[in-house]
Coordinates of C-alpha atoms in Angstrom, one line a residue:
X6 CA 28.0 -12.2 18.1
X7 CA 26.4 -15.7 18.8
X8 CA 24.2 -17.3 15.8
X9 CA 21.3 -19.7 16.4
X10 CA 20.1 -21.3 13.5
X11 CA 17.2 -23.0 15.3
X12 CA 13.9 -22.2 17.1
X13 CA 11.9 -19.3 17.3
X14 CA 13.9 -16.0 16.2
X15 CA 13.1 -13.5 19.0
X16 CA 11.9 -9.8 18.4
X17 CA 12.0 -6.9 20.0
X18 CA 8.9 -4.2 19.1
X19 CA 9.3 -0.6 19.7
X20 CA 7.1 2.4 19.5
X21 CA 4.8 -1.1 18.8
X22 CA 1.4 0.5 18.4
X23 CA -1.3 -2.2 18.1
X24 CA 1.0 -4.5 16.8
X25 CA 0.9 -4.3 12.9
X26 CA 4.6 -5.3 12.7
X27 CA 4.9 -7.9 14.8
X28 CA 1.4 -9.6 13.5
X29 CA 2.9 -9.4 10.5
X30 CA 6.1 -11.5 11.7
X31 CA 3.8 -13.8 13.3
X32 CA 1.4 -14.3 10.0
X33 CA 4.7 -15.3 7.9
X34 CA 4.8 -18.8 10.2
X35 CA 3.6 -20.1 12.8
X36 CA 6.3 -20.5 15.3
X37 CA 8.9 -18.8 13.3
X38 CA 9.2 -15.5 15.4
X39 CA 8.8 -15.2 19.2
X40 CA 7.9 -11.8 20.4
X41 CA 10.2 -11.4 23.9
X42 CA 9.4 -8.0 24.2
X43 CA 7.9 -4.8 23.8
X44 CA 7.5 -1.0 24.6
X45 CA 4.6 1.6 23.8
X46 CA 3.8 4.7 25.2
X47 CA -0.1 4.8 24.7
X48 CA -2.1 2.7 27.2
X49 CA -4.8 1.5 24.5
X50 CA -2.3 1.1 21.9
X51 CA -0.4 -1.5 24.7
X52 CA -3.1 -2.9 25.8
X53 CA -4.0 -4.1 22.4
X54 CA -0.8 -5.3 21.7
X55 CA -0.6 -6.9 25.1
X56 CA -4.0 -8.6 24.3
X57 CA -2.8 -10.2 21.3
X58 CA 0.9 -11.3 22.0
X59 CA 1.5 -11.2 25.8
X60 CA 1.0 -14.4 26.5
X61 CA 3.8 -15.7 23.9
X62 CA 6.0 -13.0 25.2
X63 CA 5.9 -14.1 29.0
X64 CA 3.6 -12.1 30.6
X65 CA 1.7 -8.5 30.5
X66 CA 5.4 -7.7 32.4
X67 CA 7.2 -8.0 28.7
X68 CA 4.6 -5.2 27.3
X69 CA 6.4 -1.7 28.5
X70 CA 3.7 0.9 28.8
X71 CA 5.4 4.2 29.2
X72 CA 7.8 6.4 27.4
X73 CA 10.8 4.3 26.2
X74 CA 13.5 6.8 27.5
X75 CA 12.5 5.5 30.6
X76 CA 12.8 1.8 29.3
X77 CA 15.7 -0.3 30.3
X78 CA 16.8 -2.8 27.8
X79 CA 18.3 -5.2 30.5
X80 CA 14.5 -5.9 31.4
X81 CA 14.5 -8.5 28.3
X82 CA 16.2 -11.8 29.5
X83 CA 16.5 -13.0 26.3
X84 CA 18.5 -13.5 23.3
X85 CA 17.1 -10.5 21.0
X86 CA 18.0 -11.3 17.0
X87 CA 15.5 -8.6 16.1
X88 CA 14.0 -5.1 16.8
X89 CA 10.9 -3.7 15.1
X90 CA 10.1 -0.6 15.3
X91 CA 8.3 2.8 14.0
X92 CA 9.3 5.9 15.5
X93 CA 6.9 8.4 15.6
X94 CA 6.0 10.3 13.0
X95 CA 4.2 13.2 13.2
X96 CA 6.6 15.7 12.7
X97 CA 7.9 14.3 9.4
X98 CA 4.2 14.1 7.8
X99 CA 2.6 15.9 5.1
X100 CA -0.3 16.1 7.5
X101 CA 1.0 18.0 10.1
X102 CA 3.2 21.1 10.5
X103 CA 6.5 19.0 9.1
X104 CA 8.4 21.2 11.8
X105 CA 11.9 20.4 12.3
X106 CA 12.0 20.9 15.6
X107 CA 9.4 18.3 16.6
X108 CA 10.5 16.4 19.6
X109 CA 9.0 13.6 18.5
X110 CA 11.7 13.6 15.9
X111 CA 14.6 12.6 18.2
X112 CA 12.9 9.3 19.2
X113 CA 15.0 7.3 17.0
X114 CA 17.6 7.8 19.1
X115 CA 15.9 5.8 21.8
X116 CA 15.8 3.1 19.1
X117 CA 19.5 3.6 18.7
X118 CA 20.1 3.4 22.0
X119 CA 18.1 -0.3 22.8
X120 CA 20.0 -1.7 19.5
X121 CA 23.0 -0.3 21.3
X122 CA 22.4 -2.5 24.3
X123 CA 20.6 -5.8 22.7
X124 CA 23.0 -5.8 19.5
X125 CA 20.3 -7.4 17.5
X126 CA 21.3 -9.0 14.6
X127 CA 18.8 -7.1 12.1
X128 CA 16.9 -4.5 13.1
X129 CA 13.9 -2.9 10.9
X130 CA 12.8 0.7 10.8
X131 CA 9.6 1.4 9.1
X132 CA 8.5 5.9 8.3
X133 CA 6.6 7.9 6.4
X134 CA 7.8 9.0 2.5
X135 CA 9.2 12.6 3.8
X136 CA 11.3 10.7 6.6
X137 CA 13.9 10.4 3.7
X138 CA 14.2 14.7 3.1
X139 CA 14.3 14.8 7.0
X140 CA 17.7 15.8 9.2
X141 CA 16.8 12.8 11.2
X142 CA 17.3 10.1 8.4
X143 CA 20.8 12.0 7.4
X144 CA 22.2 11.7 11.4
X145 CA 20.6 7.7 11.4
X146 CA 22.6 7.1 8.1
X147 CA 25.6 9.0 9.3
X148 CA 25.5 6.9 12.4
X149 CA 26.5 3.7 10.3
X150 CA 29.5 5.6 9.5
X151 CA 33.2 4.3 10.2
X152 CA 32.9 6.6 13.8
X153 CA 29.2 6.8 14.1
X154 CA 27.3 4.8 16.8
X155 CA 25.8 2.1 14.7
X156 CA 28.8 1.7 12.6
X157 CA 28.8 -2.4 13.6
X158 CA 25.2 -2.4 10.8
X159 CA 25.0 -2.2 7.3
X160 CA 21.9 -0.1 6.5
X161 CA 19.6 -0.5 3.8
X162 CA 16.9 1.8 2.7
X163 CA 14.0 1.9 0.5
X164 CA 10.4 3.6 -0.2
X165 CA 7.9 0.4 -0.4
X166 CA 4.1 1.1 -1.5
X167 CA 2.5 -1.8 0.4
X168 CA -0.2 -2.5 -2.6
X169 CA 3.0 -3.9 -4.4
X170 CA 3.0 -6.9 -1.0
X171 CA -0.8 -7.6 -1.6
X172 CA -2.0 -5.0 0.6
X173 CA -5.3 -3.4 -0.8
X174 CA -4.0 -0.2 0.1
X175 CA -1.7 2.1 -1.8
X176 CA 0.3 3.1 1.5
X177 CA 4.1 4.0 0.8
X178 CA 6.8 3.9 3.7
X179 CA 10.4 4.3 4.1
X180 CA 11.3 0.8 5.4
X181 CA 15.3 1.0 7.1
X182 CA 17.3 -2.5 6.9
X183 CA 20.2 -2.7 8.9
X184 CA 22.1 -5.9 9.7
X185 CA 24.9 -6.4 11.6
X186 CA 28.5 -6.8 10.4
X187 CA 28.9 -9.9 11.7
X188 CA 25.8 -11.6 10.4
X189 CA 27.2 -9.8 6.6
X190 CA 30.1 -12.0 7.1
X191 CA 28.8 -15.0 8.5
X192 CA 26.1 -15.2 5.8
X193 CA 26.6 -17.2 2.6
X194 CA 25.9 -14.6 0.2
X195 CA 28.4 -12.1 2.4
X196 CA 25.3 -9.8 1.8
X197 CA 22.9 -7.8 4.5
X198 CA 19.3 -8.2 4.8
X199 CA 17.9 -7.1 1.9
X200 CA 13.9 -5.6 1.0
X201 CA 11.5 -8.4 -0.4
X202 CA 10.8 -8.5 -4.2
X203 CA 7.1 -7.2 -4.8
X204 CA 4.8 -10.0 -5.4
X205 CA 1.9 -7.4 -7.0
X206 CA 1.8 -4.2 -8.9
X207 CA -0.6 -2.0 -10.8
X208 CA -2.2 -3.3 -13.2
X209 CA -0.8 -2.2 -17.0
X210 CA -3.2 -0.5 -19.4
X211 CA -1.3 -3.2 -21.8
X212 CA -2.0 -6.1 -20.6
X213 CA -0.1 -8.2 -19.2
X214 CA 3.7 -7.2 -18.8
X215 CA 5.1 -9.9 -16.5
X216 CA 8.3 -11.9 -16.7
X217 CA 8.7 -15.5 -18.0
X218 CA 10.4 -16.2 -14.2
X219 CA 8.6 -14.2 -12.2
X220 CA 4.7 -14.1 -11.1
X221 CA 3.6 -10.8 -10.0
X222 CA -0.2 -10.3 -9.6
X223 CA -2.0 -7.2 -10.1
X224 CA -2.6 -5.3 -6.9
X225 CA -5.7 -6.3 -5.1
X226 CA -8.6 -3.9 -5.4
X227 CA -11.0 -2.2 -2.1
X228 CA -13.8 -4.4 -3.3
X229 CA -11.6 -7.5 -1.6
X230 CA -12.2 -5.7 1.7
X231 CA -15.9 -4.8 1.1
X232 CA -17.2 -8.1 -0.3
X233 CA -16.6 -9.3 3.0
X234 CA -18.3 -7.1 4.8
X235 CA -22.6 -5.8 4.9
X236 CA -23.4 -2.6 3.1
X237 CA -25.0 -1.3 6.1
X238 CA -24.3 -0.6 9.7
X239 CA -26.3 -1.9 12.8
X240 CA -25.0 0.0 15.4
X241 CA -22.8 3.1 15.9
X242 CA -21.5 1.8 19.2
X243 CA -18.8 -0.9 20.4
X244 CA -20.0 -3.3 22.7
X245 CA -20.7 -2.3 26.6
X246 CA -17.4 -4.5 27.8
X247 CA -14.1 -2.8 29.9
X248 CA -11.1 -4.8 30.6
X249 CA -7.2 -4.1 32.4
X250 CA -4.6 -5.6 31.0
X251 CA -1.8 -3.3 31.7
X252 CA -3.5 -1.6 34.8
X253 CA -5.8 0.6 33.7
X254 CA -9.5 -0.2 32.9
X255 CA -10.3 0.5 29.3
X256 CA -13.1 -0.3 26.7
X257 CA -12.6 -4.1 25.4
X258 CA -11.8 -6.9 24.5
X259 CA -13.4 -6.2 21.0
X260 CA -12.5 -8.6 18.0
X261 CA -12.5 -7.4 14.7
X262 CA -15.7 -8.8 13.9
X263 CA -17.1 -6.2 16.7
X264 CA -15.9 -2.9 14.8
X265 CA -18.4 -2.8 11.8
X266 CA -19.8 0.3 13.6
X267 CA -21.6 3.7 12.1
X268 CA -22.1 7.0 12.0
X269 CA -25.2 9.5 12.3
X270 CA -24.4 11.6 9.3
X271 CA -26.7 14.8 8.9
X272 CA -29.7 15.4 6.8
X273 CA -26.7 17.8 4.7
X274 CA -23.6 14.9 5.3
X275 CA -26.0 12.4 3.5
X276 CA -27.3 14.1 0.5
X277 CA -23.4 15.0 -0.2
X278 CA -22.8 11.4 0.4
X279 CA -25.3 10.7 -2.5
X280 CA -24.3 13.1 -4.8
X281 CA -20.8 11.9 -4.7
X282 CA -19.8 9.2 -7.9
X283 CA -17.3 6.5 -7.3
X284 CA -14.1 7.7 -7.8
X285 CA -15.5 11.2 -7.1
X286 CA -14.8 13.9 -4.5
X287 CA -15.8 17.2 -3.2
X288 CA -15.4 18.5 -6.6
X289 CA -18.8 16.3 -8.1
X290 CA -20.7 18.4 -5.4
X291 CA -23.1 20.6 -6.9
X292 CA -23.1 23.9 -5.5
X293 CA -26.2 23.9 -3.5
X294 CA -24.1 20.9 -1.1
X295 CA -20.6 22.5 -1.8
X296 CA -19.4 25.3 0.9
X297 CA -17.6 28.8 0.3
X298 CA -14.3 27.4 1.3
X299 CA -14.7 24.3 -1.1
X300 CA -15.8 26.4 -4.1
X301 CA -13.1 29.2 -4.0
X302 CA -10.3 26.5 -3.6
X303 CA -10.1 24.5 -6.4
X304 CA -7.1 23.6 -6.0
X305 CA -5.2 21.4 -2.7
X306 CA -6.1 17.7 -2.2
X307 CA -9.3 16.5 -4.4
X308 CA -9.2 13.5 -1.8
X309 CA -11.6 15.4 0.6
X310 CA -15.0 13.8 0.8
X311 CA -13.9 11.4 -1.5
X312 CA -15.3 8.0 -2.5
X313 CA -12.7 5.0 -3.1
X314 CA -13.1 2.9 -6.3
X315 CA -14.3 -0.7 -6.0
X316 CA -11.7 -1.9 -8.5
X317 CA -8.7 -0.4 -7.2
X318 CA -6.4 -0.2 -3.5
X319 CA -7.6 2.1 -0.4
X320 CA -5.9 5.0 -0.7
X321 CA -3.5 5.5 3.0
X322 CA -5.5 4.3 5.9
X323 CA -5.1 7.5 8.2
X324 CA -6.5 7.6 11.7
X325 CA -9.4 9.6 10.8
X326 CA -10.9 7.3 7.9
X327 CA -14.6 7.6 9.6
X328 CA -14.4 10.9 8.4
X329 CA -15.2 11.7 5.0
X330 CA -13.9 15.1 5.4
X331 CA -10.4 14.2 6.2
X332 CA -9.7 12.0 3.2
X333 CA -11.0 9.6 0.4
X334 CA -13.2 6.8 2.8
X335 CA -16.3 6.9 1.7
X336 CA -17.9 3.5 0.7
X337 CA -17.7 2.7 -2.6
X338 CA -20.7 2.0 -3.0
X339 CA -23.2 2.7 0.2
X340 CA -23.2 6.1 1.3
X341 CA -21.4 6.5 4.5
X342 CA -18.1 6.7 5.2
X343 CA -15.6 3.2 6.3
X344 CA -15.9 0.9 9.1
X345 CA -13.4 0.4 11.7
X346 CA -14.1 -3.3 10.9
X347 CA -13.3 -2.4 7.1
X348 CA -10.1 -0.2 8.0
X349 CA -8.6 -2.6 9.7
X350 CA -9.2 -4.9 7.0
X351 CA -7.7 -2.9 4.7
X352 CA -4.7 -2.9 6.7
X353 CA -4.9 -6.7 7.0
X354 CA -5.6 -7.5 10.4
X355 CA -7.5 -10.9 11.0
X356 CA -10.9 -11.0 11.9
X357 CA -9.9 -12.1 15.8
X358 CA -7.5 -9.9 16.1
X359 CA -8.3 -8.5 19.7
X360 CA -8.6 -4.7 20.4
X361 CA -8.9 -2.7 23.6
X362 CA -9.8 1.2 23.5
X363 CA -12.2 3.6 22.7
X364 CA -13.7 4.2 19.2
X365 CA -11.2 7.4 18.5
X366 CA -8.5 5.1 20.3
X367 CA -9.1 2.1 17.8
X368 CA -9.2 4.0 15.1
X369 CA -5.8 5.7 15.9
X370 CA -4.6 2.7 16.4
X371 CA -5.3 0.9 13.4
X372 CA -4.2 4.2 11.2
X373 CA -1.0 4.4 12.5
X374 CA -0.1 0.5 12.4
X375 CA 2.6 -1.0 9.5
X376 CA 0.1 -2.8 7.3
X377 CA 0.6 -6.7 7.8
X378 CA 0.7 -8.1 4.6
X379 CA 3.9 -5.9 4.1
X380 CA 5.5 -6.8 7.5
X381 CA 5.0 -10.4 6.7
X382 CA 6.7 -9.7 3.4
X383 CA 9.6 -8.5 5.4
X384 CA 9.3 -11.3 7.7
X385 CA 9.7 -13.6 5.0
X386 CA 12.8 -12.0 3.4
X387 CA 14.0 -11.9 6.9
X388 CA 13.8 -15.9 8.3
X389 CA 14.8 -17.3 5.1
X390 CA 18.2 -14.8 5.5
X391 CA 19.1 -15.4 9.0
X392 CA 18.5 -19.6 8.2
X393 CA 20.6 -19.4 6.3
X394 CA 23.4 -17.6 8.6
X395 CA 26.4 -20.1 9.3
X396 CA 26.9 -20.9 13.4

């Protein structure tokens, strides 16, 4: 395996999404990471992601938009030291049905199979919490095994909450490590790629509990996010504009800026909005705004027409945060639910950071991204290892 110890390192982003990940890489230092390619299957999810990093990768010809069984690896005509990527996974959450069966839970293979053929140096898996009790994780650890298919890496594995990397949101994933043999024993340290320290945590009821050589800063509270944005909502539309990128016409090019949009709530949605506390849920309801279903079932998740706290993280950023009924996203404060312009925010995405879809499509996209601050956390870890890899 070849080592170059200058210059850009080059990535490879699968199952990319918008491009959480890969922003991430790219917000650690200027010029440190070059994105050479990468592959996603949704069309507005692409075309975001081609928006934003085609032109660095070579063209809207280095942005695959289709399914990545079809992908061939040879397409990239460049070194790759390292593949990003998030497999799907809806068939591992809590959310959905958790079946087994879920086809959607074989697409790590395709992963497997690209760091099969580009024999990356590092390559970085990121799931959801339950990914670790799946089948799926057992076969991708057995497959570093002396006679599995990625017995050349060294995997690591650990359950990262990304409020502990500055993130004002309290959203845990299983983030995979793996690092190739050679790189192990080419390194200094004889070591693989290891997970980055946390730079924050919660705060202690104590005081302070820190460490006379390390800094850590208490995690960074929702009212970061909404100090930066207006109470109140002007419109409930994106701007009229369509654009094609990777040939299909689409709503876009939005900004970030351009997603502080609204909702019509009901005469009913609004009074519930009001009569909800900070901190509070569907249980502060009284029962003249409460329904049947919500009464009799005391129990399941109290984060249903919830309001977030001003002084602590976001809760998860799902992809239906304009929806107070799905989850805890109402405003602290003003009584409607989150912003597109605020979700994002929460999962750190700059204010030019461009976007191209619908409304639903934006808002998928931006729930299901890696949250930047804790890919650039990664990133970090990551160029300061492979510098210091020996030629």
């Amino acid at each position: 395996m070849t080592s170059r110890t200058t210059g850009p390192i080059n990535i490879v982003d699968l199952f990319a999404g918008c491009g959480g990940l890969t922003q991430g890489f790219h917000a650690f230092k200027p010029g440190a990471f070059r994105t050479v390619g990468a592959v996603e299957w949704d069309i507005a999810a692409a075309s975001t992601y081609a928006a934003n990093f085609a032109e660095e990768a070579g063209g809207t010809d280095r942005i695959y938009a289709g399914d990545i069984a079809e992908w061939d690896p040879r397409d990239v005509d460049s070194t790759v030291d390292v593949i990003l990527g998030g497999p799907p996974c809806q068939g591992f959450s809590g959310l959905g049905k958790g079946d087994p069966d879920d086809p959607r839970n074989k697409l790590w293979k395709e992963y497997v199979r690209v760091v099969l053929a580009l024999q990356p140096k590092i390559f970085v898996i990121e799931n959801v919490d339950r990914f670790l009790r799946s089948r799926e994780f057992e076969l991708l650890t057995a497959s570093a095994g002396r006679d599995g298919e990625l017995r050349d890496y060294v995997l690591q594995t650990k359950l990262l909450n990304a409020a502990d990397y500055g993130v004002p949101q309290t959203r845990r994933r299983v983030i995979v490590l793996a690092t190739h043999r050679d790189v192990v024993a080419s390194h200094p340290s004889r070591e693989p790629f290891k997970h980055p320290q946390p730079t924050h945590r919660k705060p202690s009821k104590d005081g302070d509990e820190g460490t006379l050589f390390t800094t850590v800063e208490d995690w960074i509270p929702s009212s970061a996010v909404f100090s930066m944005t207006p109470p109140e909502t002007e419109t409930t539309k994106l701007p009229d504009r369509t654009c094609n990128i990777l040939g299909k016409t689409l709503p876009g090019i939005f900004r970030t800026t351009d997603l502080h949009i609204g909702r019509n709530p009901t005469e009913l949605s609004l009074k519930r909005y009001q009569a909800i506390p900070e901190g509070g849920n569907r249980h502060s309801l009284p029962e003249e705004l409460s329904t049947e279903n919500w009464i009799n079932h005391r129990s399941g998740s109290g984060d249903v027409m919830g309001r977030l706290w001003w002084d602590r993280p976001a809760v998860t950023i799902r992809t239906e945060f304009y929806k107070p009924e799905k989850g805890r996203y109402l405003h602290p404060k003003a009584h409607r639910p989150i912003t597109h312009l605020e979700a994002a925010l929460f999962q750190g995405f700059p204010l030019d950071y461009k976007w191209v879809g619908s409304k639903i499509q934006i808002a998928r996209q931006i729930g299901n991204a890696v949250p930047v601050g804790l890919a650039k956390a990664i990133a970090g870890n990551l160029y300061r290892y492979l510098r210091l890899t020996t030629p």
